[in-house]
Short mmCIF file of N, CA, C and O in Angstrom, two decimals:
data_model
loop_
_atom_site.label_atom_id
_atom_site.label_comp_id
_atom_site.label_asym_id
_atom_site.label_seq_id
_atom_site.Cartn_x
_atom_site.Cartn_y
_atom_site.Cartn_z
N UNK A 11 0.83 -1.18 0.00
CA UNK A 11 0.00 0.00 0.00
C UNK A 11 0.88 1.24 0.00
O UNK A 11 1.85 1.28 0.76
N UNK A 12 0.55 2.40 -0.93
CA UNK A 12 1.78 3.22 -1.47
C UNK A 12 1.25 4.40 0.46
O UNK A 12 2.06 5.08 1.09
N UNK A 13 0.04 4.22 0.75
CA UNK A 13 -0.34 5.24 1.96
C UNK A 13 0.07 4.56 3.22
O UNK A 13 0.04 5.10 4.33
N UNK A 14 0.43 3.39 2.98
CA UNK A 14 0.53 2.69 4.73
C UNK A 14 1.12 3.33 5.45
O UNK A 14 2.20 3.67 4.96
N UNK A 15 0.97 3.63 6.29
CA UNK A 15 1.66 4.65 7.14
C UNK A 15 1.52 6.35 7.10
O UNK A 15 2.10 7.17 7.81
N UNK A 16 0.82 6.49 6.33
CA UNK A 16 0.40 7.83 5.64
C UNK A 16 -0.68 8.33 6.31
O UNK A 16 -0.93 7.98 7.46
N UNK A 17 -1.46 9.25 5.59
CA UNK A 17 -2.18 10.12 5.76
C UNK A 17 -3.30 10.83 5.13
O UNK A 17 -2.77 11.48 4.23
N UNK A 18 -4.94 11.12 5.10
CA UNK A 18 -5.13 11.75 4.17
C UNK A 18 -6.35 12.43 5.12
O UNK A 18 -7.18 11.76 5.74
N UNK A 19 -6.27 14.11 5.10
CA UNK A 19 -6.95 14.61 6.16
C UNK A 19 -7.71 15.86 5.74
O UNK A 19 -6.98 16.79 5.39
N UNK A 20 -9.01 16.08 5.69
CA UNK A 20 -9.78 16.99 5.65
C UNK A 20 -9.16 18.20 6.61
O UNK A 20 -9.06 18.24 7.84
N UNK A 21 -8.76 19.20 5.56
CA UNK A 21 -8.51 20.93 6.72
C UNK A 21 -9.69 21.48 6.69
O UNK A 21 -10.30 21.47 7.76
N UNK A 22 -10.16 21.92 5.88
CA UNK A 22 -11.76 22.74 5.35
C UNK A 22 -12.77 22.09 4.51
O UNK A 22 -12.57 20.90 4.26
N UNK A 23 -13.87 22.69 4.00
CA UNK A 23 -14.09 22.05 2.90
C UNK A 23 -13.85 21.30 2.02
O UNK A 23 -14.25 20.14 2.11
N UNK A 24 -13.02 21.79 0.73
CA UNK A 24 -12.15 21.21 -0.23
C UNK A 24 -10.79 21.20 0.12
O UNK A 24 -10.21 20.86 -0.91
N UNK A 25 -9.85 21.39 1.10
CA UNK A 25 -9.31 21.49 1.41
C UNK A 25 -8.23 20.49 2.03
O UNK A 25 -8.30 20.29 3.25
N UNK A 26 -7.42 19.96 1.45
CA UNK A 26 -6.88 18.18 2.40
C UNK A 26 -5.62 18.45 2.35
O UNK A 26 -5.02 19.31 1.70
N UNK A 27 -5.24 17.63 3.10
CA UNK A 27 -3.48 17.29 3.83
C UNK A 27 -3.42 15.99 3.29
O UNK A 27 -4.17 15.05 3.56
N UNK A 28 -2.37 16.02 2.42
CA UNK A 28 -1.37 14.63 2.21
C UNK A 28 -0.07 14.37 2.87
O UNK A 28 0.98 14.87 2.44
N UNK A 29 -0.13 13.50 4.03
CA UNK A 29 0.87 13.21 4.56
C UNK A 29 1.37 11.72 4.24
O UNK A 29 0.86 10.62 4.44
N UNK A 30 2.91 12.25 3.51
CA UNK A 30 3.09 10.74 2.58
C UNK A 30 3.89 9.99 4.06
O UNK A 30 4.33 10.78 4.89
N UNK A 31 4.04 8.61 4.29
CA UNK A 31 4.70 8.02 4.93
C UNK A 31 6.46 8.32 4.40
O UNK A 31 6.85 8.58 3.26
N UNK A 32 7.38 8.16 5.78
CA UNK A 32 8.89 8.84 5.83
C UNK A 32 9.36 7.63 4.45
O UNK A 32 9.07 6.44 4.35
N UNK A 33 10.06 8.36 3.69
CA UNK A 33 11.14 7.75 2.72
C UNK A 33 12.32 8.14 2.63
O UNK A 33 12.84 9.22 2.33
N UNK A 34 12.84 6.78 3.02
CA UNK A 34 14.27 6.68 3.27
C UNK A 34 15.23 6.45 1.67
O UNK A 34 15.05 5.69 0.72
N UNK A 35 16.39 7.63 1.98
CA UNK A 35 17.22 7.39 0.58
C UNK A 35 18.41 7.25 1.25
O UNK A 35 18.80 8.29 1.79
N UNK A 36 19.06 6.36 1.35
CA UNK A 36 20.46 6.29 2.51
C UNK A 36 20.42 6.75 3.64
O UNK A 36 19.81 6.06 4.47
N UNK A 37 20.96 7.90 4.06
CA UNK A 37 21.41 8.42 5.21
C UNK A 37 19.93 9.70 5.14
O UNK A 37 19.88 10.48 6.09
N UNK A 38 19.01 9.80 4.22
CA UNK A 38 18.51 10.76 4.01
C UNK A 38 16.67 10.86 4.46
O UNK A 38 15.79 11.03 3.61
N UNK A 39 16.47 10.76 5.56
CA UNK A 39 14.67 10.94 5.68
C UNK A 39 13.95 12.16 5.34
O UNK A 39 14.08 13.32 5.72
N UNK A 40 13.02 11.54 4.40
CA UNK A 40 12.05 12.45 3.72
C UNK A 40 10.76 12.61 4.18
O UNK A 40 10.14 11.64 3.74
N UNK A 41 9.90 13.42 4.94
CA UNK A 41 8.85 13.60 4.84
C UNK A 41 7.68 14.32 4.36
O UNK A 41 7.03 15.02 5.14
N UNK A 42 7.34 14.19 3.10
CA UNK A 42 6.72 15.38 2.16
C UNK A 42 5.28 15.21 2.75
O UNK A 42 4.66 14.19 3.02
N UNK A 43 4.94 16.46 2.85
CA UNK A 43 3.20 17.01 3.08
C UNK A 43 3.05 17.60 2.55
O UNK A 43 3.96 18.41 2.41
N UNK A 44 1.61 17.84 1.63
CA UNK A 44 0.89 18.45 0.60
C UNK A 44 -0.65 18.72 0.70
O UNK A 44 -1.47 17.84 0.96
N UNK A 45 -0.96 20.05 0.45
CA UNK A 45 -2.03 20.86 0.61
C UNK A 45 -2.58 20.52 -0.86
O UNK A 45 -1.83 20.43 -1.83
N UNK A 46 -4.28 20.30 -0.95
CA UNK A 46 -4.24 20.05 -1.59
C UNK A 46 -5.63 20.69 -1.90
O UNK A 46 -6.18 20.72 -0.80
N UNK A 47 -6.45 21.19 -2.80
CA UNK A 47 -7.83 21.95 -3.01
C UNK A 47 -8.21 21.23 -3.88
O UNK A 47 -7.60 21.16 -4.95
N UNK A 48 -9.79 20.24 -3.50
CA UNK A 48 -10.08 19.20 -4.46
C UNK A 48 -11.47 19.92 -4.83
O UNK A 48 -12.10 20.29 -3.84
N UNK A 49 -12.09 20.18 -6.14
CA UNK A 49 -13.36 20.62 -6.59
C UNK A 49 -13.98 19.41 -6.99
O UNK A 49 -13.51 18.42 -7.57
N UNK A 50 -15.47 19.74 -6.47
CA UNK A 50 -15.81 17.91 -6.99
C UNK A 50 -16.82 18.35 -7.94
O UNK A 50 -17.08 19.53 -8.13
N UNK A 51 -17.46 17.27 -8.60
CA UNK A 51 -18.00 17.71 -9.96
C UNK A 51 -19.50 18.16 -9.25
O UNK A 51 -20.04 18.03 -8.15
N UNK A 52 -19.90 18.87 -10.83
CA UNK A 52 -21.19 19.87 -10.63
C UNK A 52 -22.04 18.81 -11.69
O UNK A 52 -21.54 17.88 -12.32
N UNK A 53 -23.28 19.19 -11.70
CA UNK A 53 -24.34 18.83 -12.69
C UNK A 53 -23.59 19.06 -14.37
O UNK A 53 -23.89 18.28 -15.28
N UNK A 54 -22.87 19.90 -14.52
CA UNK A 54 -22.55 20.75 -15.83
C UNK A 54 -21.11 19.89 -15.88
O UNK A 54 -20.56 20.06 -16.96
N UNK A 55 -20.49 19.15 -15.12
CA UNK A 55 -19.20 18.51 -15.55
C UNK A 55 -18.72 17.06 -14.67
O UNK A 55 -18.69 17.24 -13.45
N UNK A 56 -18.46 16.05 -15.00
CA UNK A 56 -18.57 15.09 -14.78
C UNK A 56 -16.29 14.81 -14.30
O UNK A 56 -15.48 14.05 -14.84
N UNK A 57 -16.10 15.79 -13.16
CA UNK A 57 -14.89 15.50 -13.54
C UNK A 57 -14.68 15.95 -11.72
O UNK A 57 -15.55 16.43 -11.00
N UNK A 58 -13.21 15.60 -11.34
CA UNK A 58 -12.99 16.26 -10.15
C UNK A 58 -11.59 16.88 -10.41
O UNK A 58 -10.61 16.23 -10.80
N UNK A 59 -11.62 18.38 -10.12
CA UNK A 59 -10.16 18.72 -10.09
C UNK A 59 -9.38 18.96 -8.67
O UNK A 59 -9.85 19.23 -7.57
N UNK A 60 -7.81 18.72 -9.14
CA UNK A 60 -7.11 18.62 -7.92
C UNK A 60 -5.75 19.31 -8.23
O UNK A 60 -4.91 18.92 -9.04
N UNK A 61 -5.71 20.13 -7.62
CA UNK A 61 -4.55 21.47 -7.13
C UNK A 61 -3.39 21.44 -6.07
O UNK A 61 -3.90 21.50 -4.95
N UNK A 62 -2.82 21.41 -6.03
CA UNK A 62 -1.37 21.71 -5.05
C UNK A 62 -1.90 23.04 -4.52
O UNK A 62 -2.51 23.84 -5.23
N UNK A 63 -1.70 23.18 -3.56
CA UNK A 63 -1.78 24.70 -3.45
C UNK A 63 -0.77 24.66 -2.25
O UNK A 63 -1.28 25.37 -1.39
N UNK A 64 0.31 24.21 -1.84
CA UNK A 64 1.57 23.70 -0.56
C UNK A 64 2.28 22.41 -0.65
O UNK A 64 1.91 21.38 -1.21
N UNK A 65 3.09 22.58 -0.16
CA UNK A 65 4.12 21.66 0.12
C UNK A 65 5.43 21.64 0.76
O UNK A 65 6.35 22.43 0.55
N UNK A 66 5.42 20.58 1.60
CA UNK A 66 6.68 21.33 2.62
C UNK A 66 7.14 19.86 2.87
O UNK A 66 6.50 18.82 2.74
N UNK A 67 8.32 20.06 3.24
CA UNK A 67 9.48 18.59 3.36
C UNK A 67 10.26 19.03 4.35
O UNK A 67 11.06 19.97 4.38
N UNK A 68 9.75 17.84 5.61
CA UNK A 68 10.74 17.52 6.81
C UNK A 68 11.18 15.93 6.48
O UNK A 68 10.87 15.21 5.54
N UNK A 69 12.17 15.66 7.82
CA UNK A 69 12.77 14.49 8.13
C UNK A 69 14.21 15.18 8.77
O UNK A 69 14.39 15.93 9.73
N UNK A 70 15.25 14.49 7.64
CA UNK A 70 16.07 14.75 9.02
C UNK A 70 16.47 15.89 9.04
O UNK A 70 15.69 16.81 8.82
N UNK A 71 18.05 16.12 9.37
CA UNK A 71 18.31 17.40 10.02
C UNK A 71 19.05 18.46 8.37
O UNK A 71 19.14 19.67 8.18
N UNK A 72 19.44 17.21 7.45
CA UNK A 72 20.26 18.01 6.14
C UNK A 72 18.56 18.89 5.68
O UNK A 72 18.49 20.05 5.30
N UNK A 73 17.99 18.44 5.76
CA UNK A 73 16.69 19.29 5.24
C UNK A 73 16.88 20.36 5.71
O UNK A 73 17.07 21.21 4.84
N UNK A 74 16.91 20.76 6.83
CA UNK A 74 16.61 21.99 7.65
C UNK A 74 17.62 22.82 7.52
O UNK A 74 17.46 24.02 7.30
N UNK A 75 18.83 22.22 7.66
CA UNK A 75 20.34 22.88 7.30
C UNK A 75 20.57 23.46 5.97
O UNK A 75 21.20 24.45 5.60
N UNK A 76 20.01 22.72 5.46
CA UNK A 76 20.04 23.42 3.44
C UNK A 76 18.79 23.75 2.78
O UNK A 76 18.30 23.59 1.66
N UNK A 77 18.41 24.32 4.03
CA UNK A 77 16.75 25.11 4.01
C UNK A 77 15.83 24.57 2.74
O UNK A 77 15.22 25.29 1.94
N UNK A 78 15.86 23.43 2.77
CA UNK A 78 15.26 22.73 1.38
C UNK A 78 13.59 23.46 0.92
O UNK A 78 13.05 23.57 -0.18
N UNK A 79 13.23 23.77 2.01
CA UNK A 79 11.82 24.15 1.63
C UNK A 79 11.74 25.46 1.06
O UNK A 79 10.76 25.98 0.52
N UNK A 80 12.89 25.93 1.25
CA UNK A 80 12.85 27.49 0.61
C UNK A 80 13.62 27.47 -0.80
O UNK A 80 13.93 28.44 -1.49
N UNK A 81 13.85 26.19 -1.04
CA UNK A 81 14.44 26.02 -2.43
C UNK A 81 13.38 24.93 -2.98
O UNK A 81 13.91 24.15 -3.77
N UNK A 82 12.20 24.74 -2.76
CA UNK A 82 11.66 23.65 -3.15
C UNK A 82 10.50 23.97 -3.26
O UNK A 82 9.85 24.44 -2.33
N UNK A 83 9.84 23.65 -5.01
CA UNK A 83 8.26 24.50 -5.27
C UNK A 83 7.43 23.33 -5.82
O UNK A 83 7.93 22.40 -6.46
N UNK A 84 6.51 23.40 -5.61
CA UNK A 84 5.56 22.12 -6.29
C UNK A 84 4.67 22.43 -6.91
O UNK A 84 3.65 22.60 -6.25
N UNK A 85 4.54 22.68 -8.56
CA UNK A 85 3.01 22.98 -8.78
C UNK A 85 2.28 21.40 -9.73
O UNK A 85 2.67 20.87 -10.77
N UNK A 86 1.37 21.11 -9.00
CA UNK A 86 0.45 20.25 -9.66
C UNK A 86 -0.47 20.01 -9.84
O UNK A 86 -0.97 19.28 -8.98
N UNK A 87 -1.52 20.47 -11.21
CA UNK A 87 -3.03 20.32 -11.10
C UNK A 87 -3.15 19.03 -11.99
O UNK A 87 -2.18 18.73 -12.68
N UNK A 88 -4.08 18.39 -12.03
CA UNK A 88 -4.66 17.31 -12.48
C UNK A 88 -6.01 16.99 -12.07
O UNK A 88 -6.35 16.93 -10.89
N UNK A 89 -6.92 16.75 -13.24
CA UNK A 89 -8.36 16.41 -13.55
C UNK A 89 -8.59 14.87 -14.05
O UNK A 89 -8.17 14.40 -15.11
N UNK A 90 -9.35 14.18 -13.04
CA UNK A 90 -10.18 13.40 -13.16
C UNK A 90 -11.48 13.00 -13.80
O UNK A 90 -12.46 13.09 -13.06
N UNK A 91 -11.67 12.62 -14.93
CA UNK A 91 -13.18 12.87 -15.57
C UNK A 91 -13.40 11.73 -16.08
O UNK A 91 -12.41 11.03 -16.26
N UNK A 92 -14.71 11.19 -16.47
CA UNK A 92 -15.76 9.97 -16.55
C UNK A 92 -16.69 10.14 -17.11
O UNK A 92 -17.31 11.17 -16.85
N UNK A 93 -17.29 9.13 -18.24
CA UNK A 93 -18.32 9.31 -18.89
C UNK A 93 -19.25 8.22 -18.37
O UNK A 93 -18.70 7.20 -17.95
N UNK A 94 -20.50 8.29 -18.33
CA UNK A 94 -21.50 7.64 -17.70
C UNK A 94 -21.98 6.54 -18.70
O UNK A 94 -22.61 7.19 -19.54
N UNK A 95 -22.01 5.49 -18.99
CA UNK A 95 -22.00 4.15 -20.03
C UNK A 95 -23.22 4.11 -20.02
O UNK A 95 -23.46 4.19 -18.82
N UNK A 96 -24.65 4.01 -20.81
CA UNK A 96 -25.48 3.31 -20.25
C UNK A 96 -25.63 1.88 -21.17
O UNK A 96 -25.41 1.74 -22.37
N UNK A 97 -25.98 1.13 -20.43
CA UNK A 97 -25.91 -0.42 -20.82
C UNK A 97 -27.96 -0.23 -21.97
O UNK A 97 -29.14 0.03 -21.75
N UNK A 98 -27.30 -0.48 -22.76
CA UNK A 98 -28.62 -0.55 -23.92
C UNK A 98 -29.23 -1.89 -23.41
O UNK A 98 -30.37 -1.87 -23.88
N UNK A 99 -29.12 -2.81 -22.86
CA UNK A 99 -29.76 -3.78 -22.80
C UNK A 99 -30.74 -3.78 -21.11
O UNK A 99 -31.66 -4.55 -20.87
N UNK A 100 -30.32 -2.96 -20.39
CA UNK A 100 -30.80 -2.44 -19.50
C UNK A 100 -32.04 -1.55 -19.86
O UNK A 100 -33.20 -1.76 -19.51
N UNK A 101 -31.58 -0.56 -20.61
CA UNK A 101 -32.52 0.41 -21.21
C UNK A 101 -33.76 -0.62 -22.19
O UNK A 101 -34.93 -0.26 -22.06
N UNK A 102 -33.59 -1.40 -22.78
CA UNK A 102 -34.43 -2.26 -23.48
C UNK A 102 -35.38 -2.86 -22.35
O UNK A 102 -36.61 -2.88 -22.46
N UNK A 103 -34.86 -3.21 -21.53
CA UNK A 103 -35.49 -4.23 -20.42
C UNK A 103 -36.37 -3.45 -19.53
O UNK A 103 -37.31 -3.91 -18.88
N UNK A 104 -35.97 -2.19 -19.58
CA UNK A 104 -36.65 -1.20 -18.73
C UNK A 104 -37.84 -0.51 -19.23
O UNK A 104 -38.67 0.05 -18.52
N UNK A 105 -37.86 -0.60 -20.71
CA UNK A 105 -38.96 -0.39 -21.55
C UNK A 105 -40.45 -1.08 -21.64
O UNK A 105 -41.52 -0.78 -22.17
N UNK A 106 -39.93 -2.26 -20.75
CA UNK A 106 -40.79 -3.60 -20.94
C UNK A 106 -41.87 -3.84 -20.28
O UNK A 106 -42.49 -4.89 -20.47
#
């Protein structure tokens, strides 16, 4: 499971916290958290969008020392969308 140990937390409304579980690269612990503003679909669009709007990286101590977060930007939007199938043989049967 890519969340075991993770996180996924309502701040506001649309509003969520991704807290990824610590990843280890040698000597190096990573802990990335991400703000995230999710719009969910309306009558007029069949889709959900999802925004970065933060992101910040703790773990160990080289993070903090080489102020990584003030050198480190994240932008990521991405849309989710779906078309609704209807099964014709359903629709036939329903006619009946």
């Amino acid at each position: 499971e890519i969340l075991a140990g993770g996180s996924l937390n309502r701040i506001e409304d649309n509003l969520f916290c991704l807290e990824v579980p610590a990843i280890d690269f040698w000597w190096l612990k990573v802990e990335p958290k991400v703000e995230v503003i999710v719009q969910m679909p309306t009558k007029e669009a069949s889709n959900v969008a999802i925004k970065a709007v933060n992101c910040s990286i703790s773990g160990s101590s080289f993070i903090y020392k080489m102020k990584l977060n003030e050198r480190f930007a994240m932008d990521m939007e991405t849309t989710l969308s779906w078309e609704e199938v209807v099964d014709a043989a359903q629709t036939t049967r329903g006619a009946e």
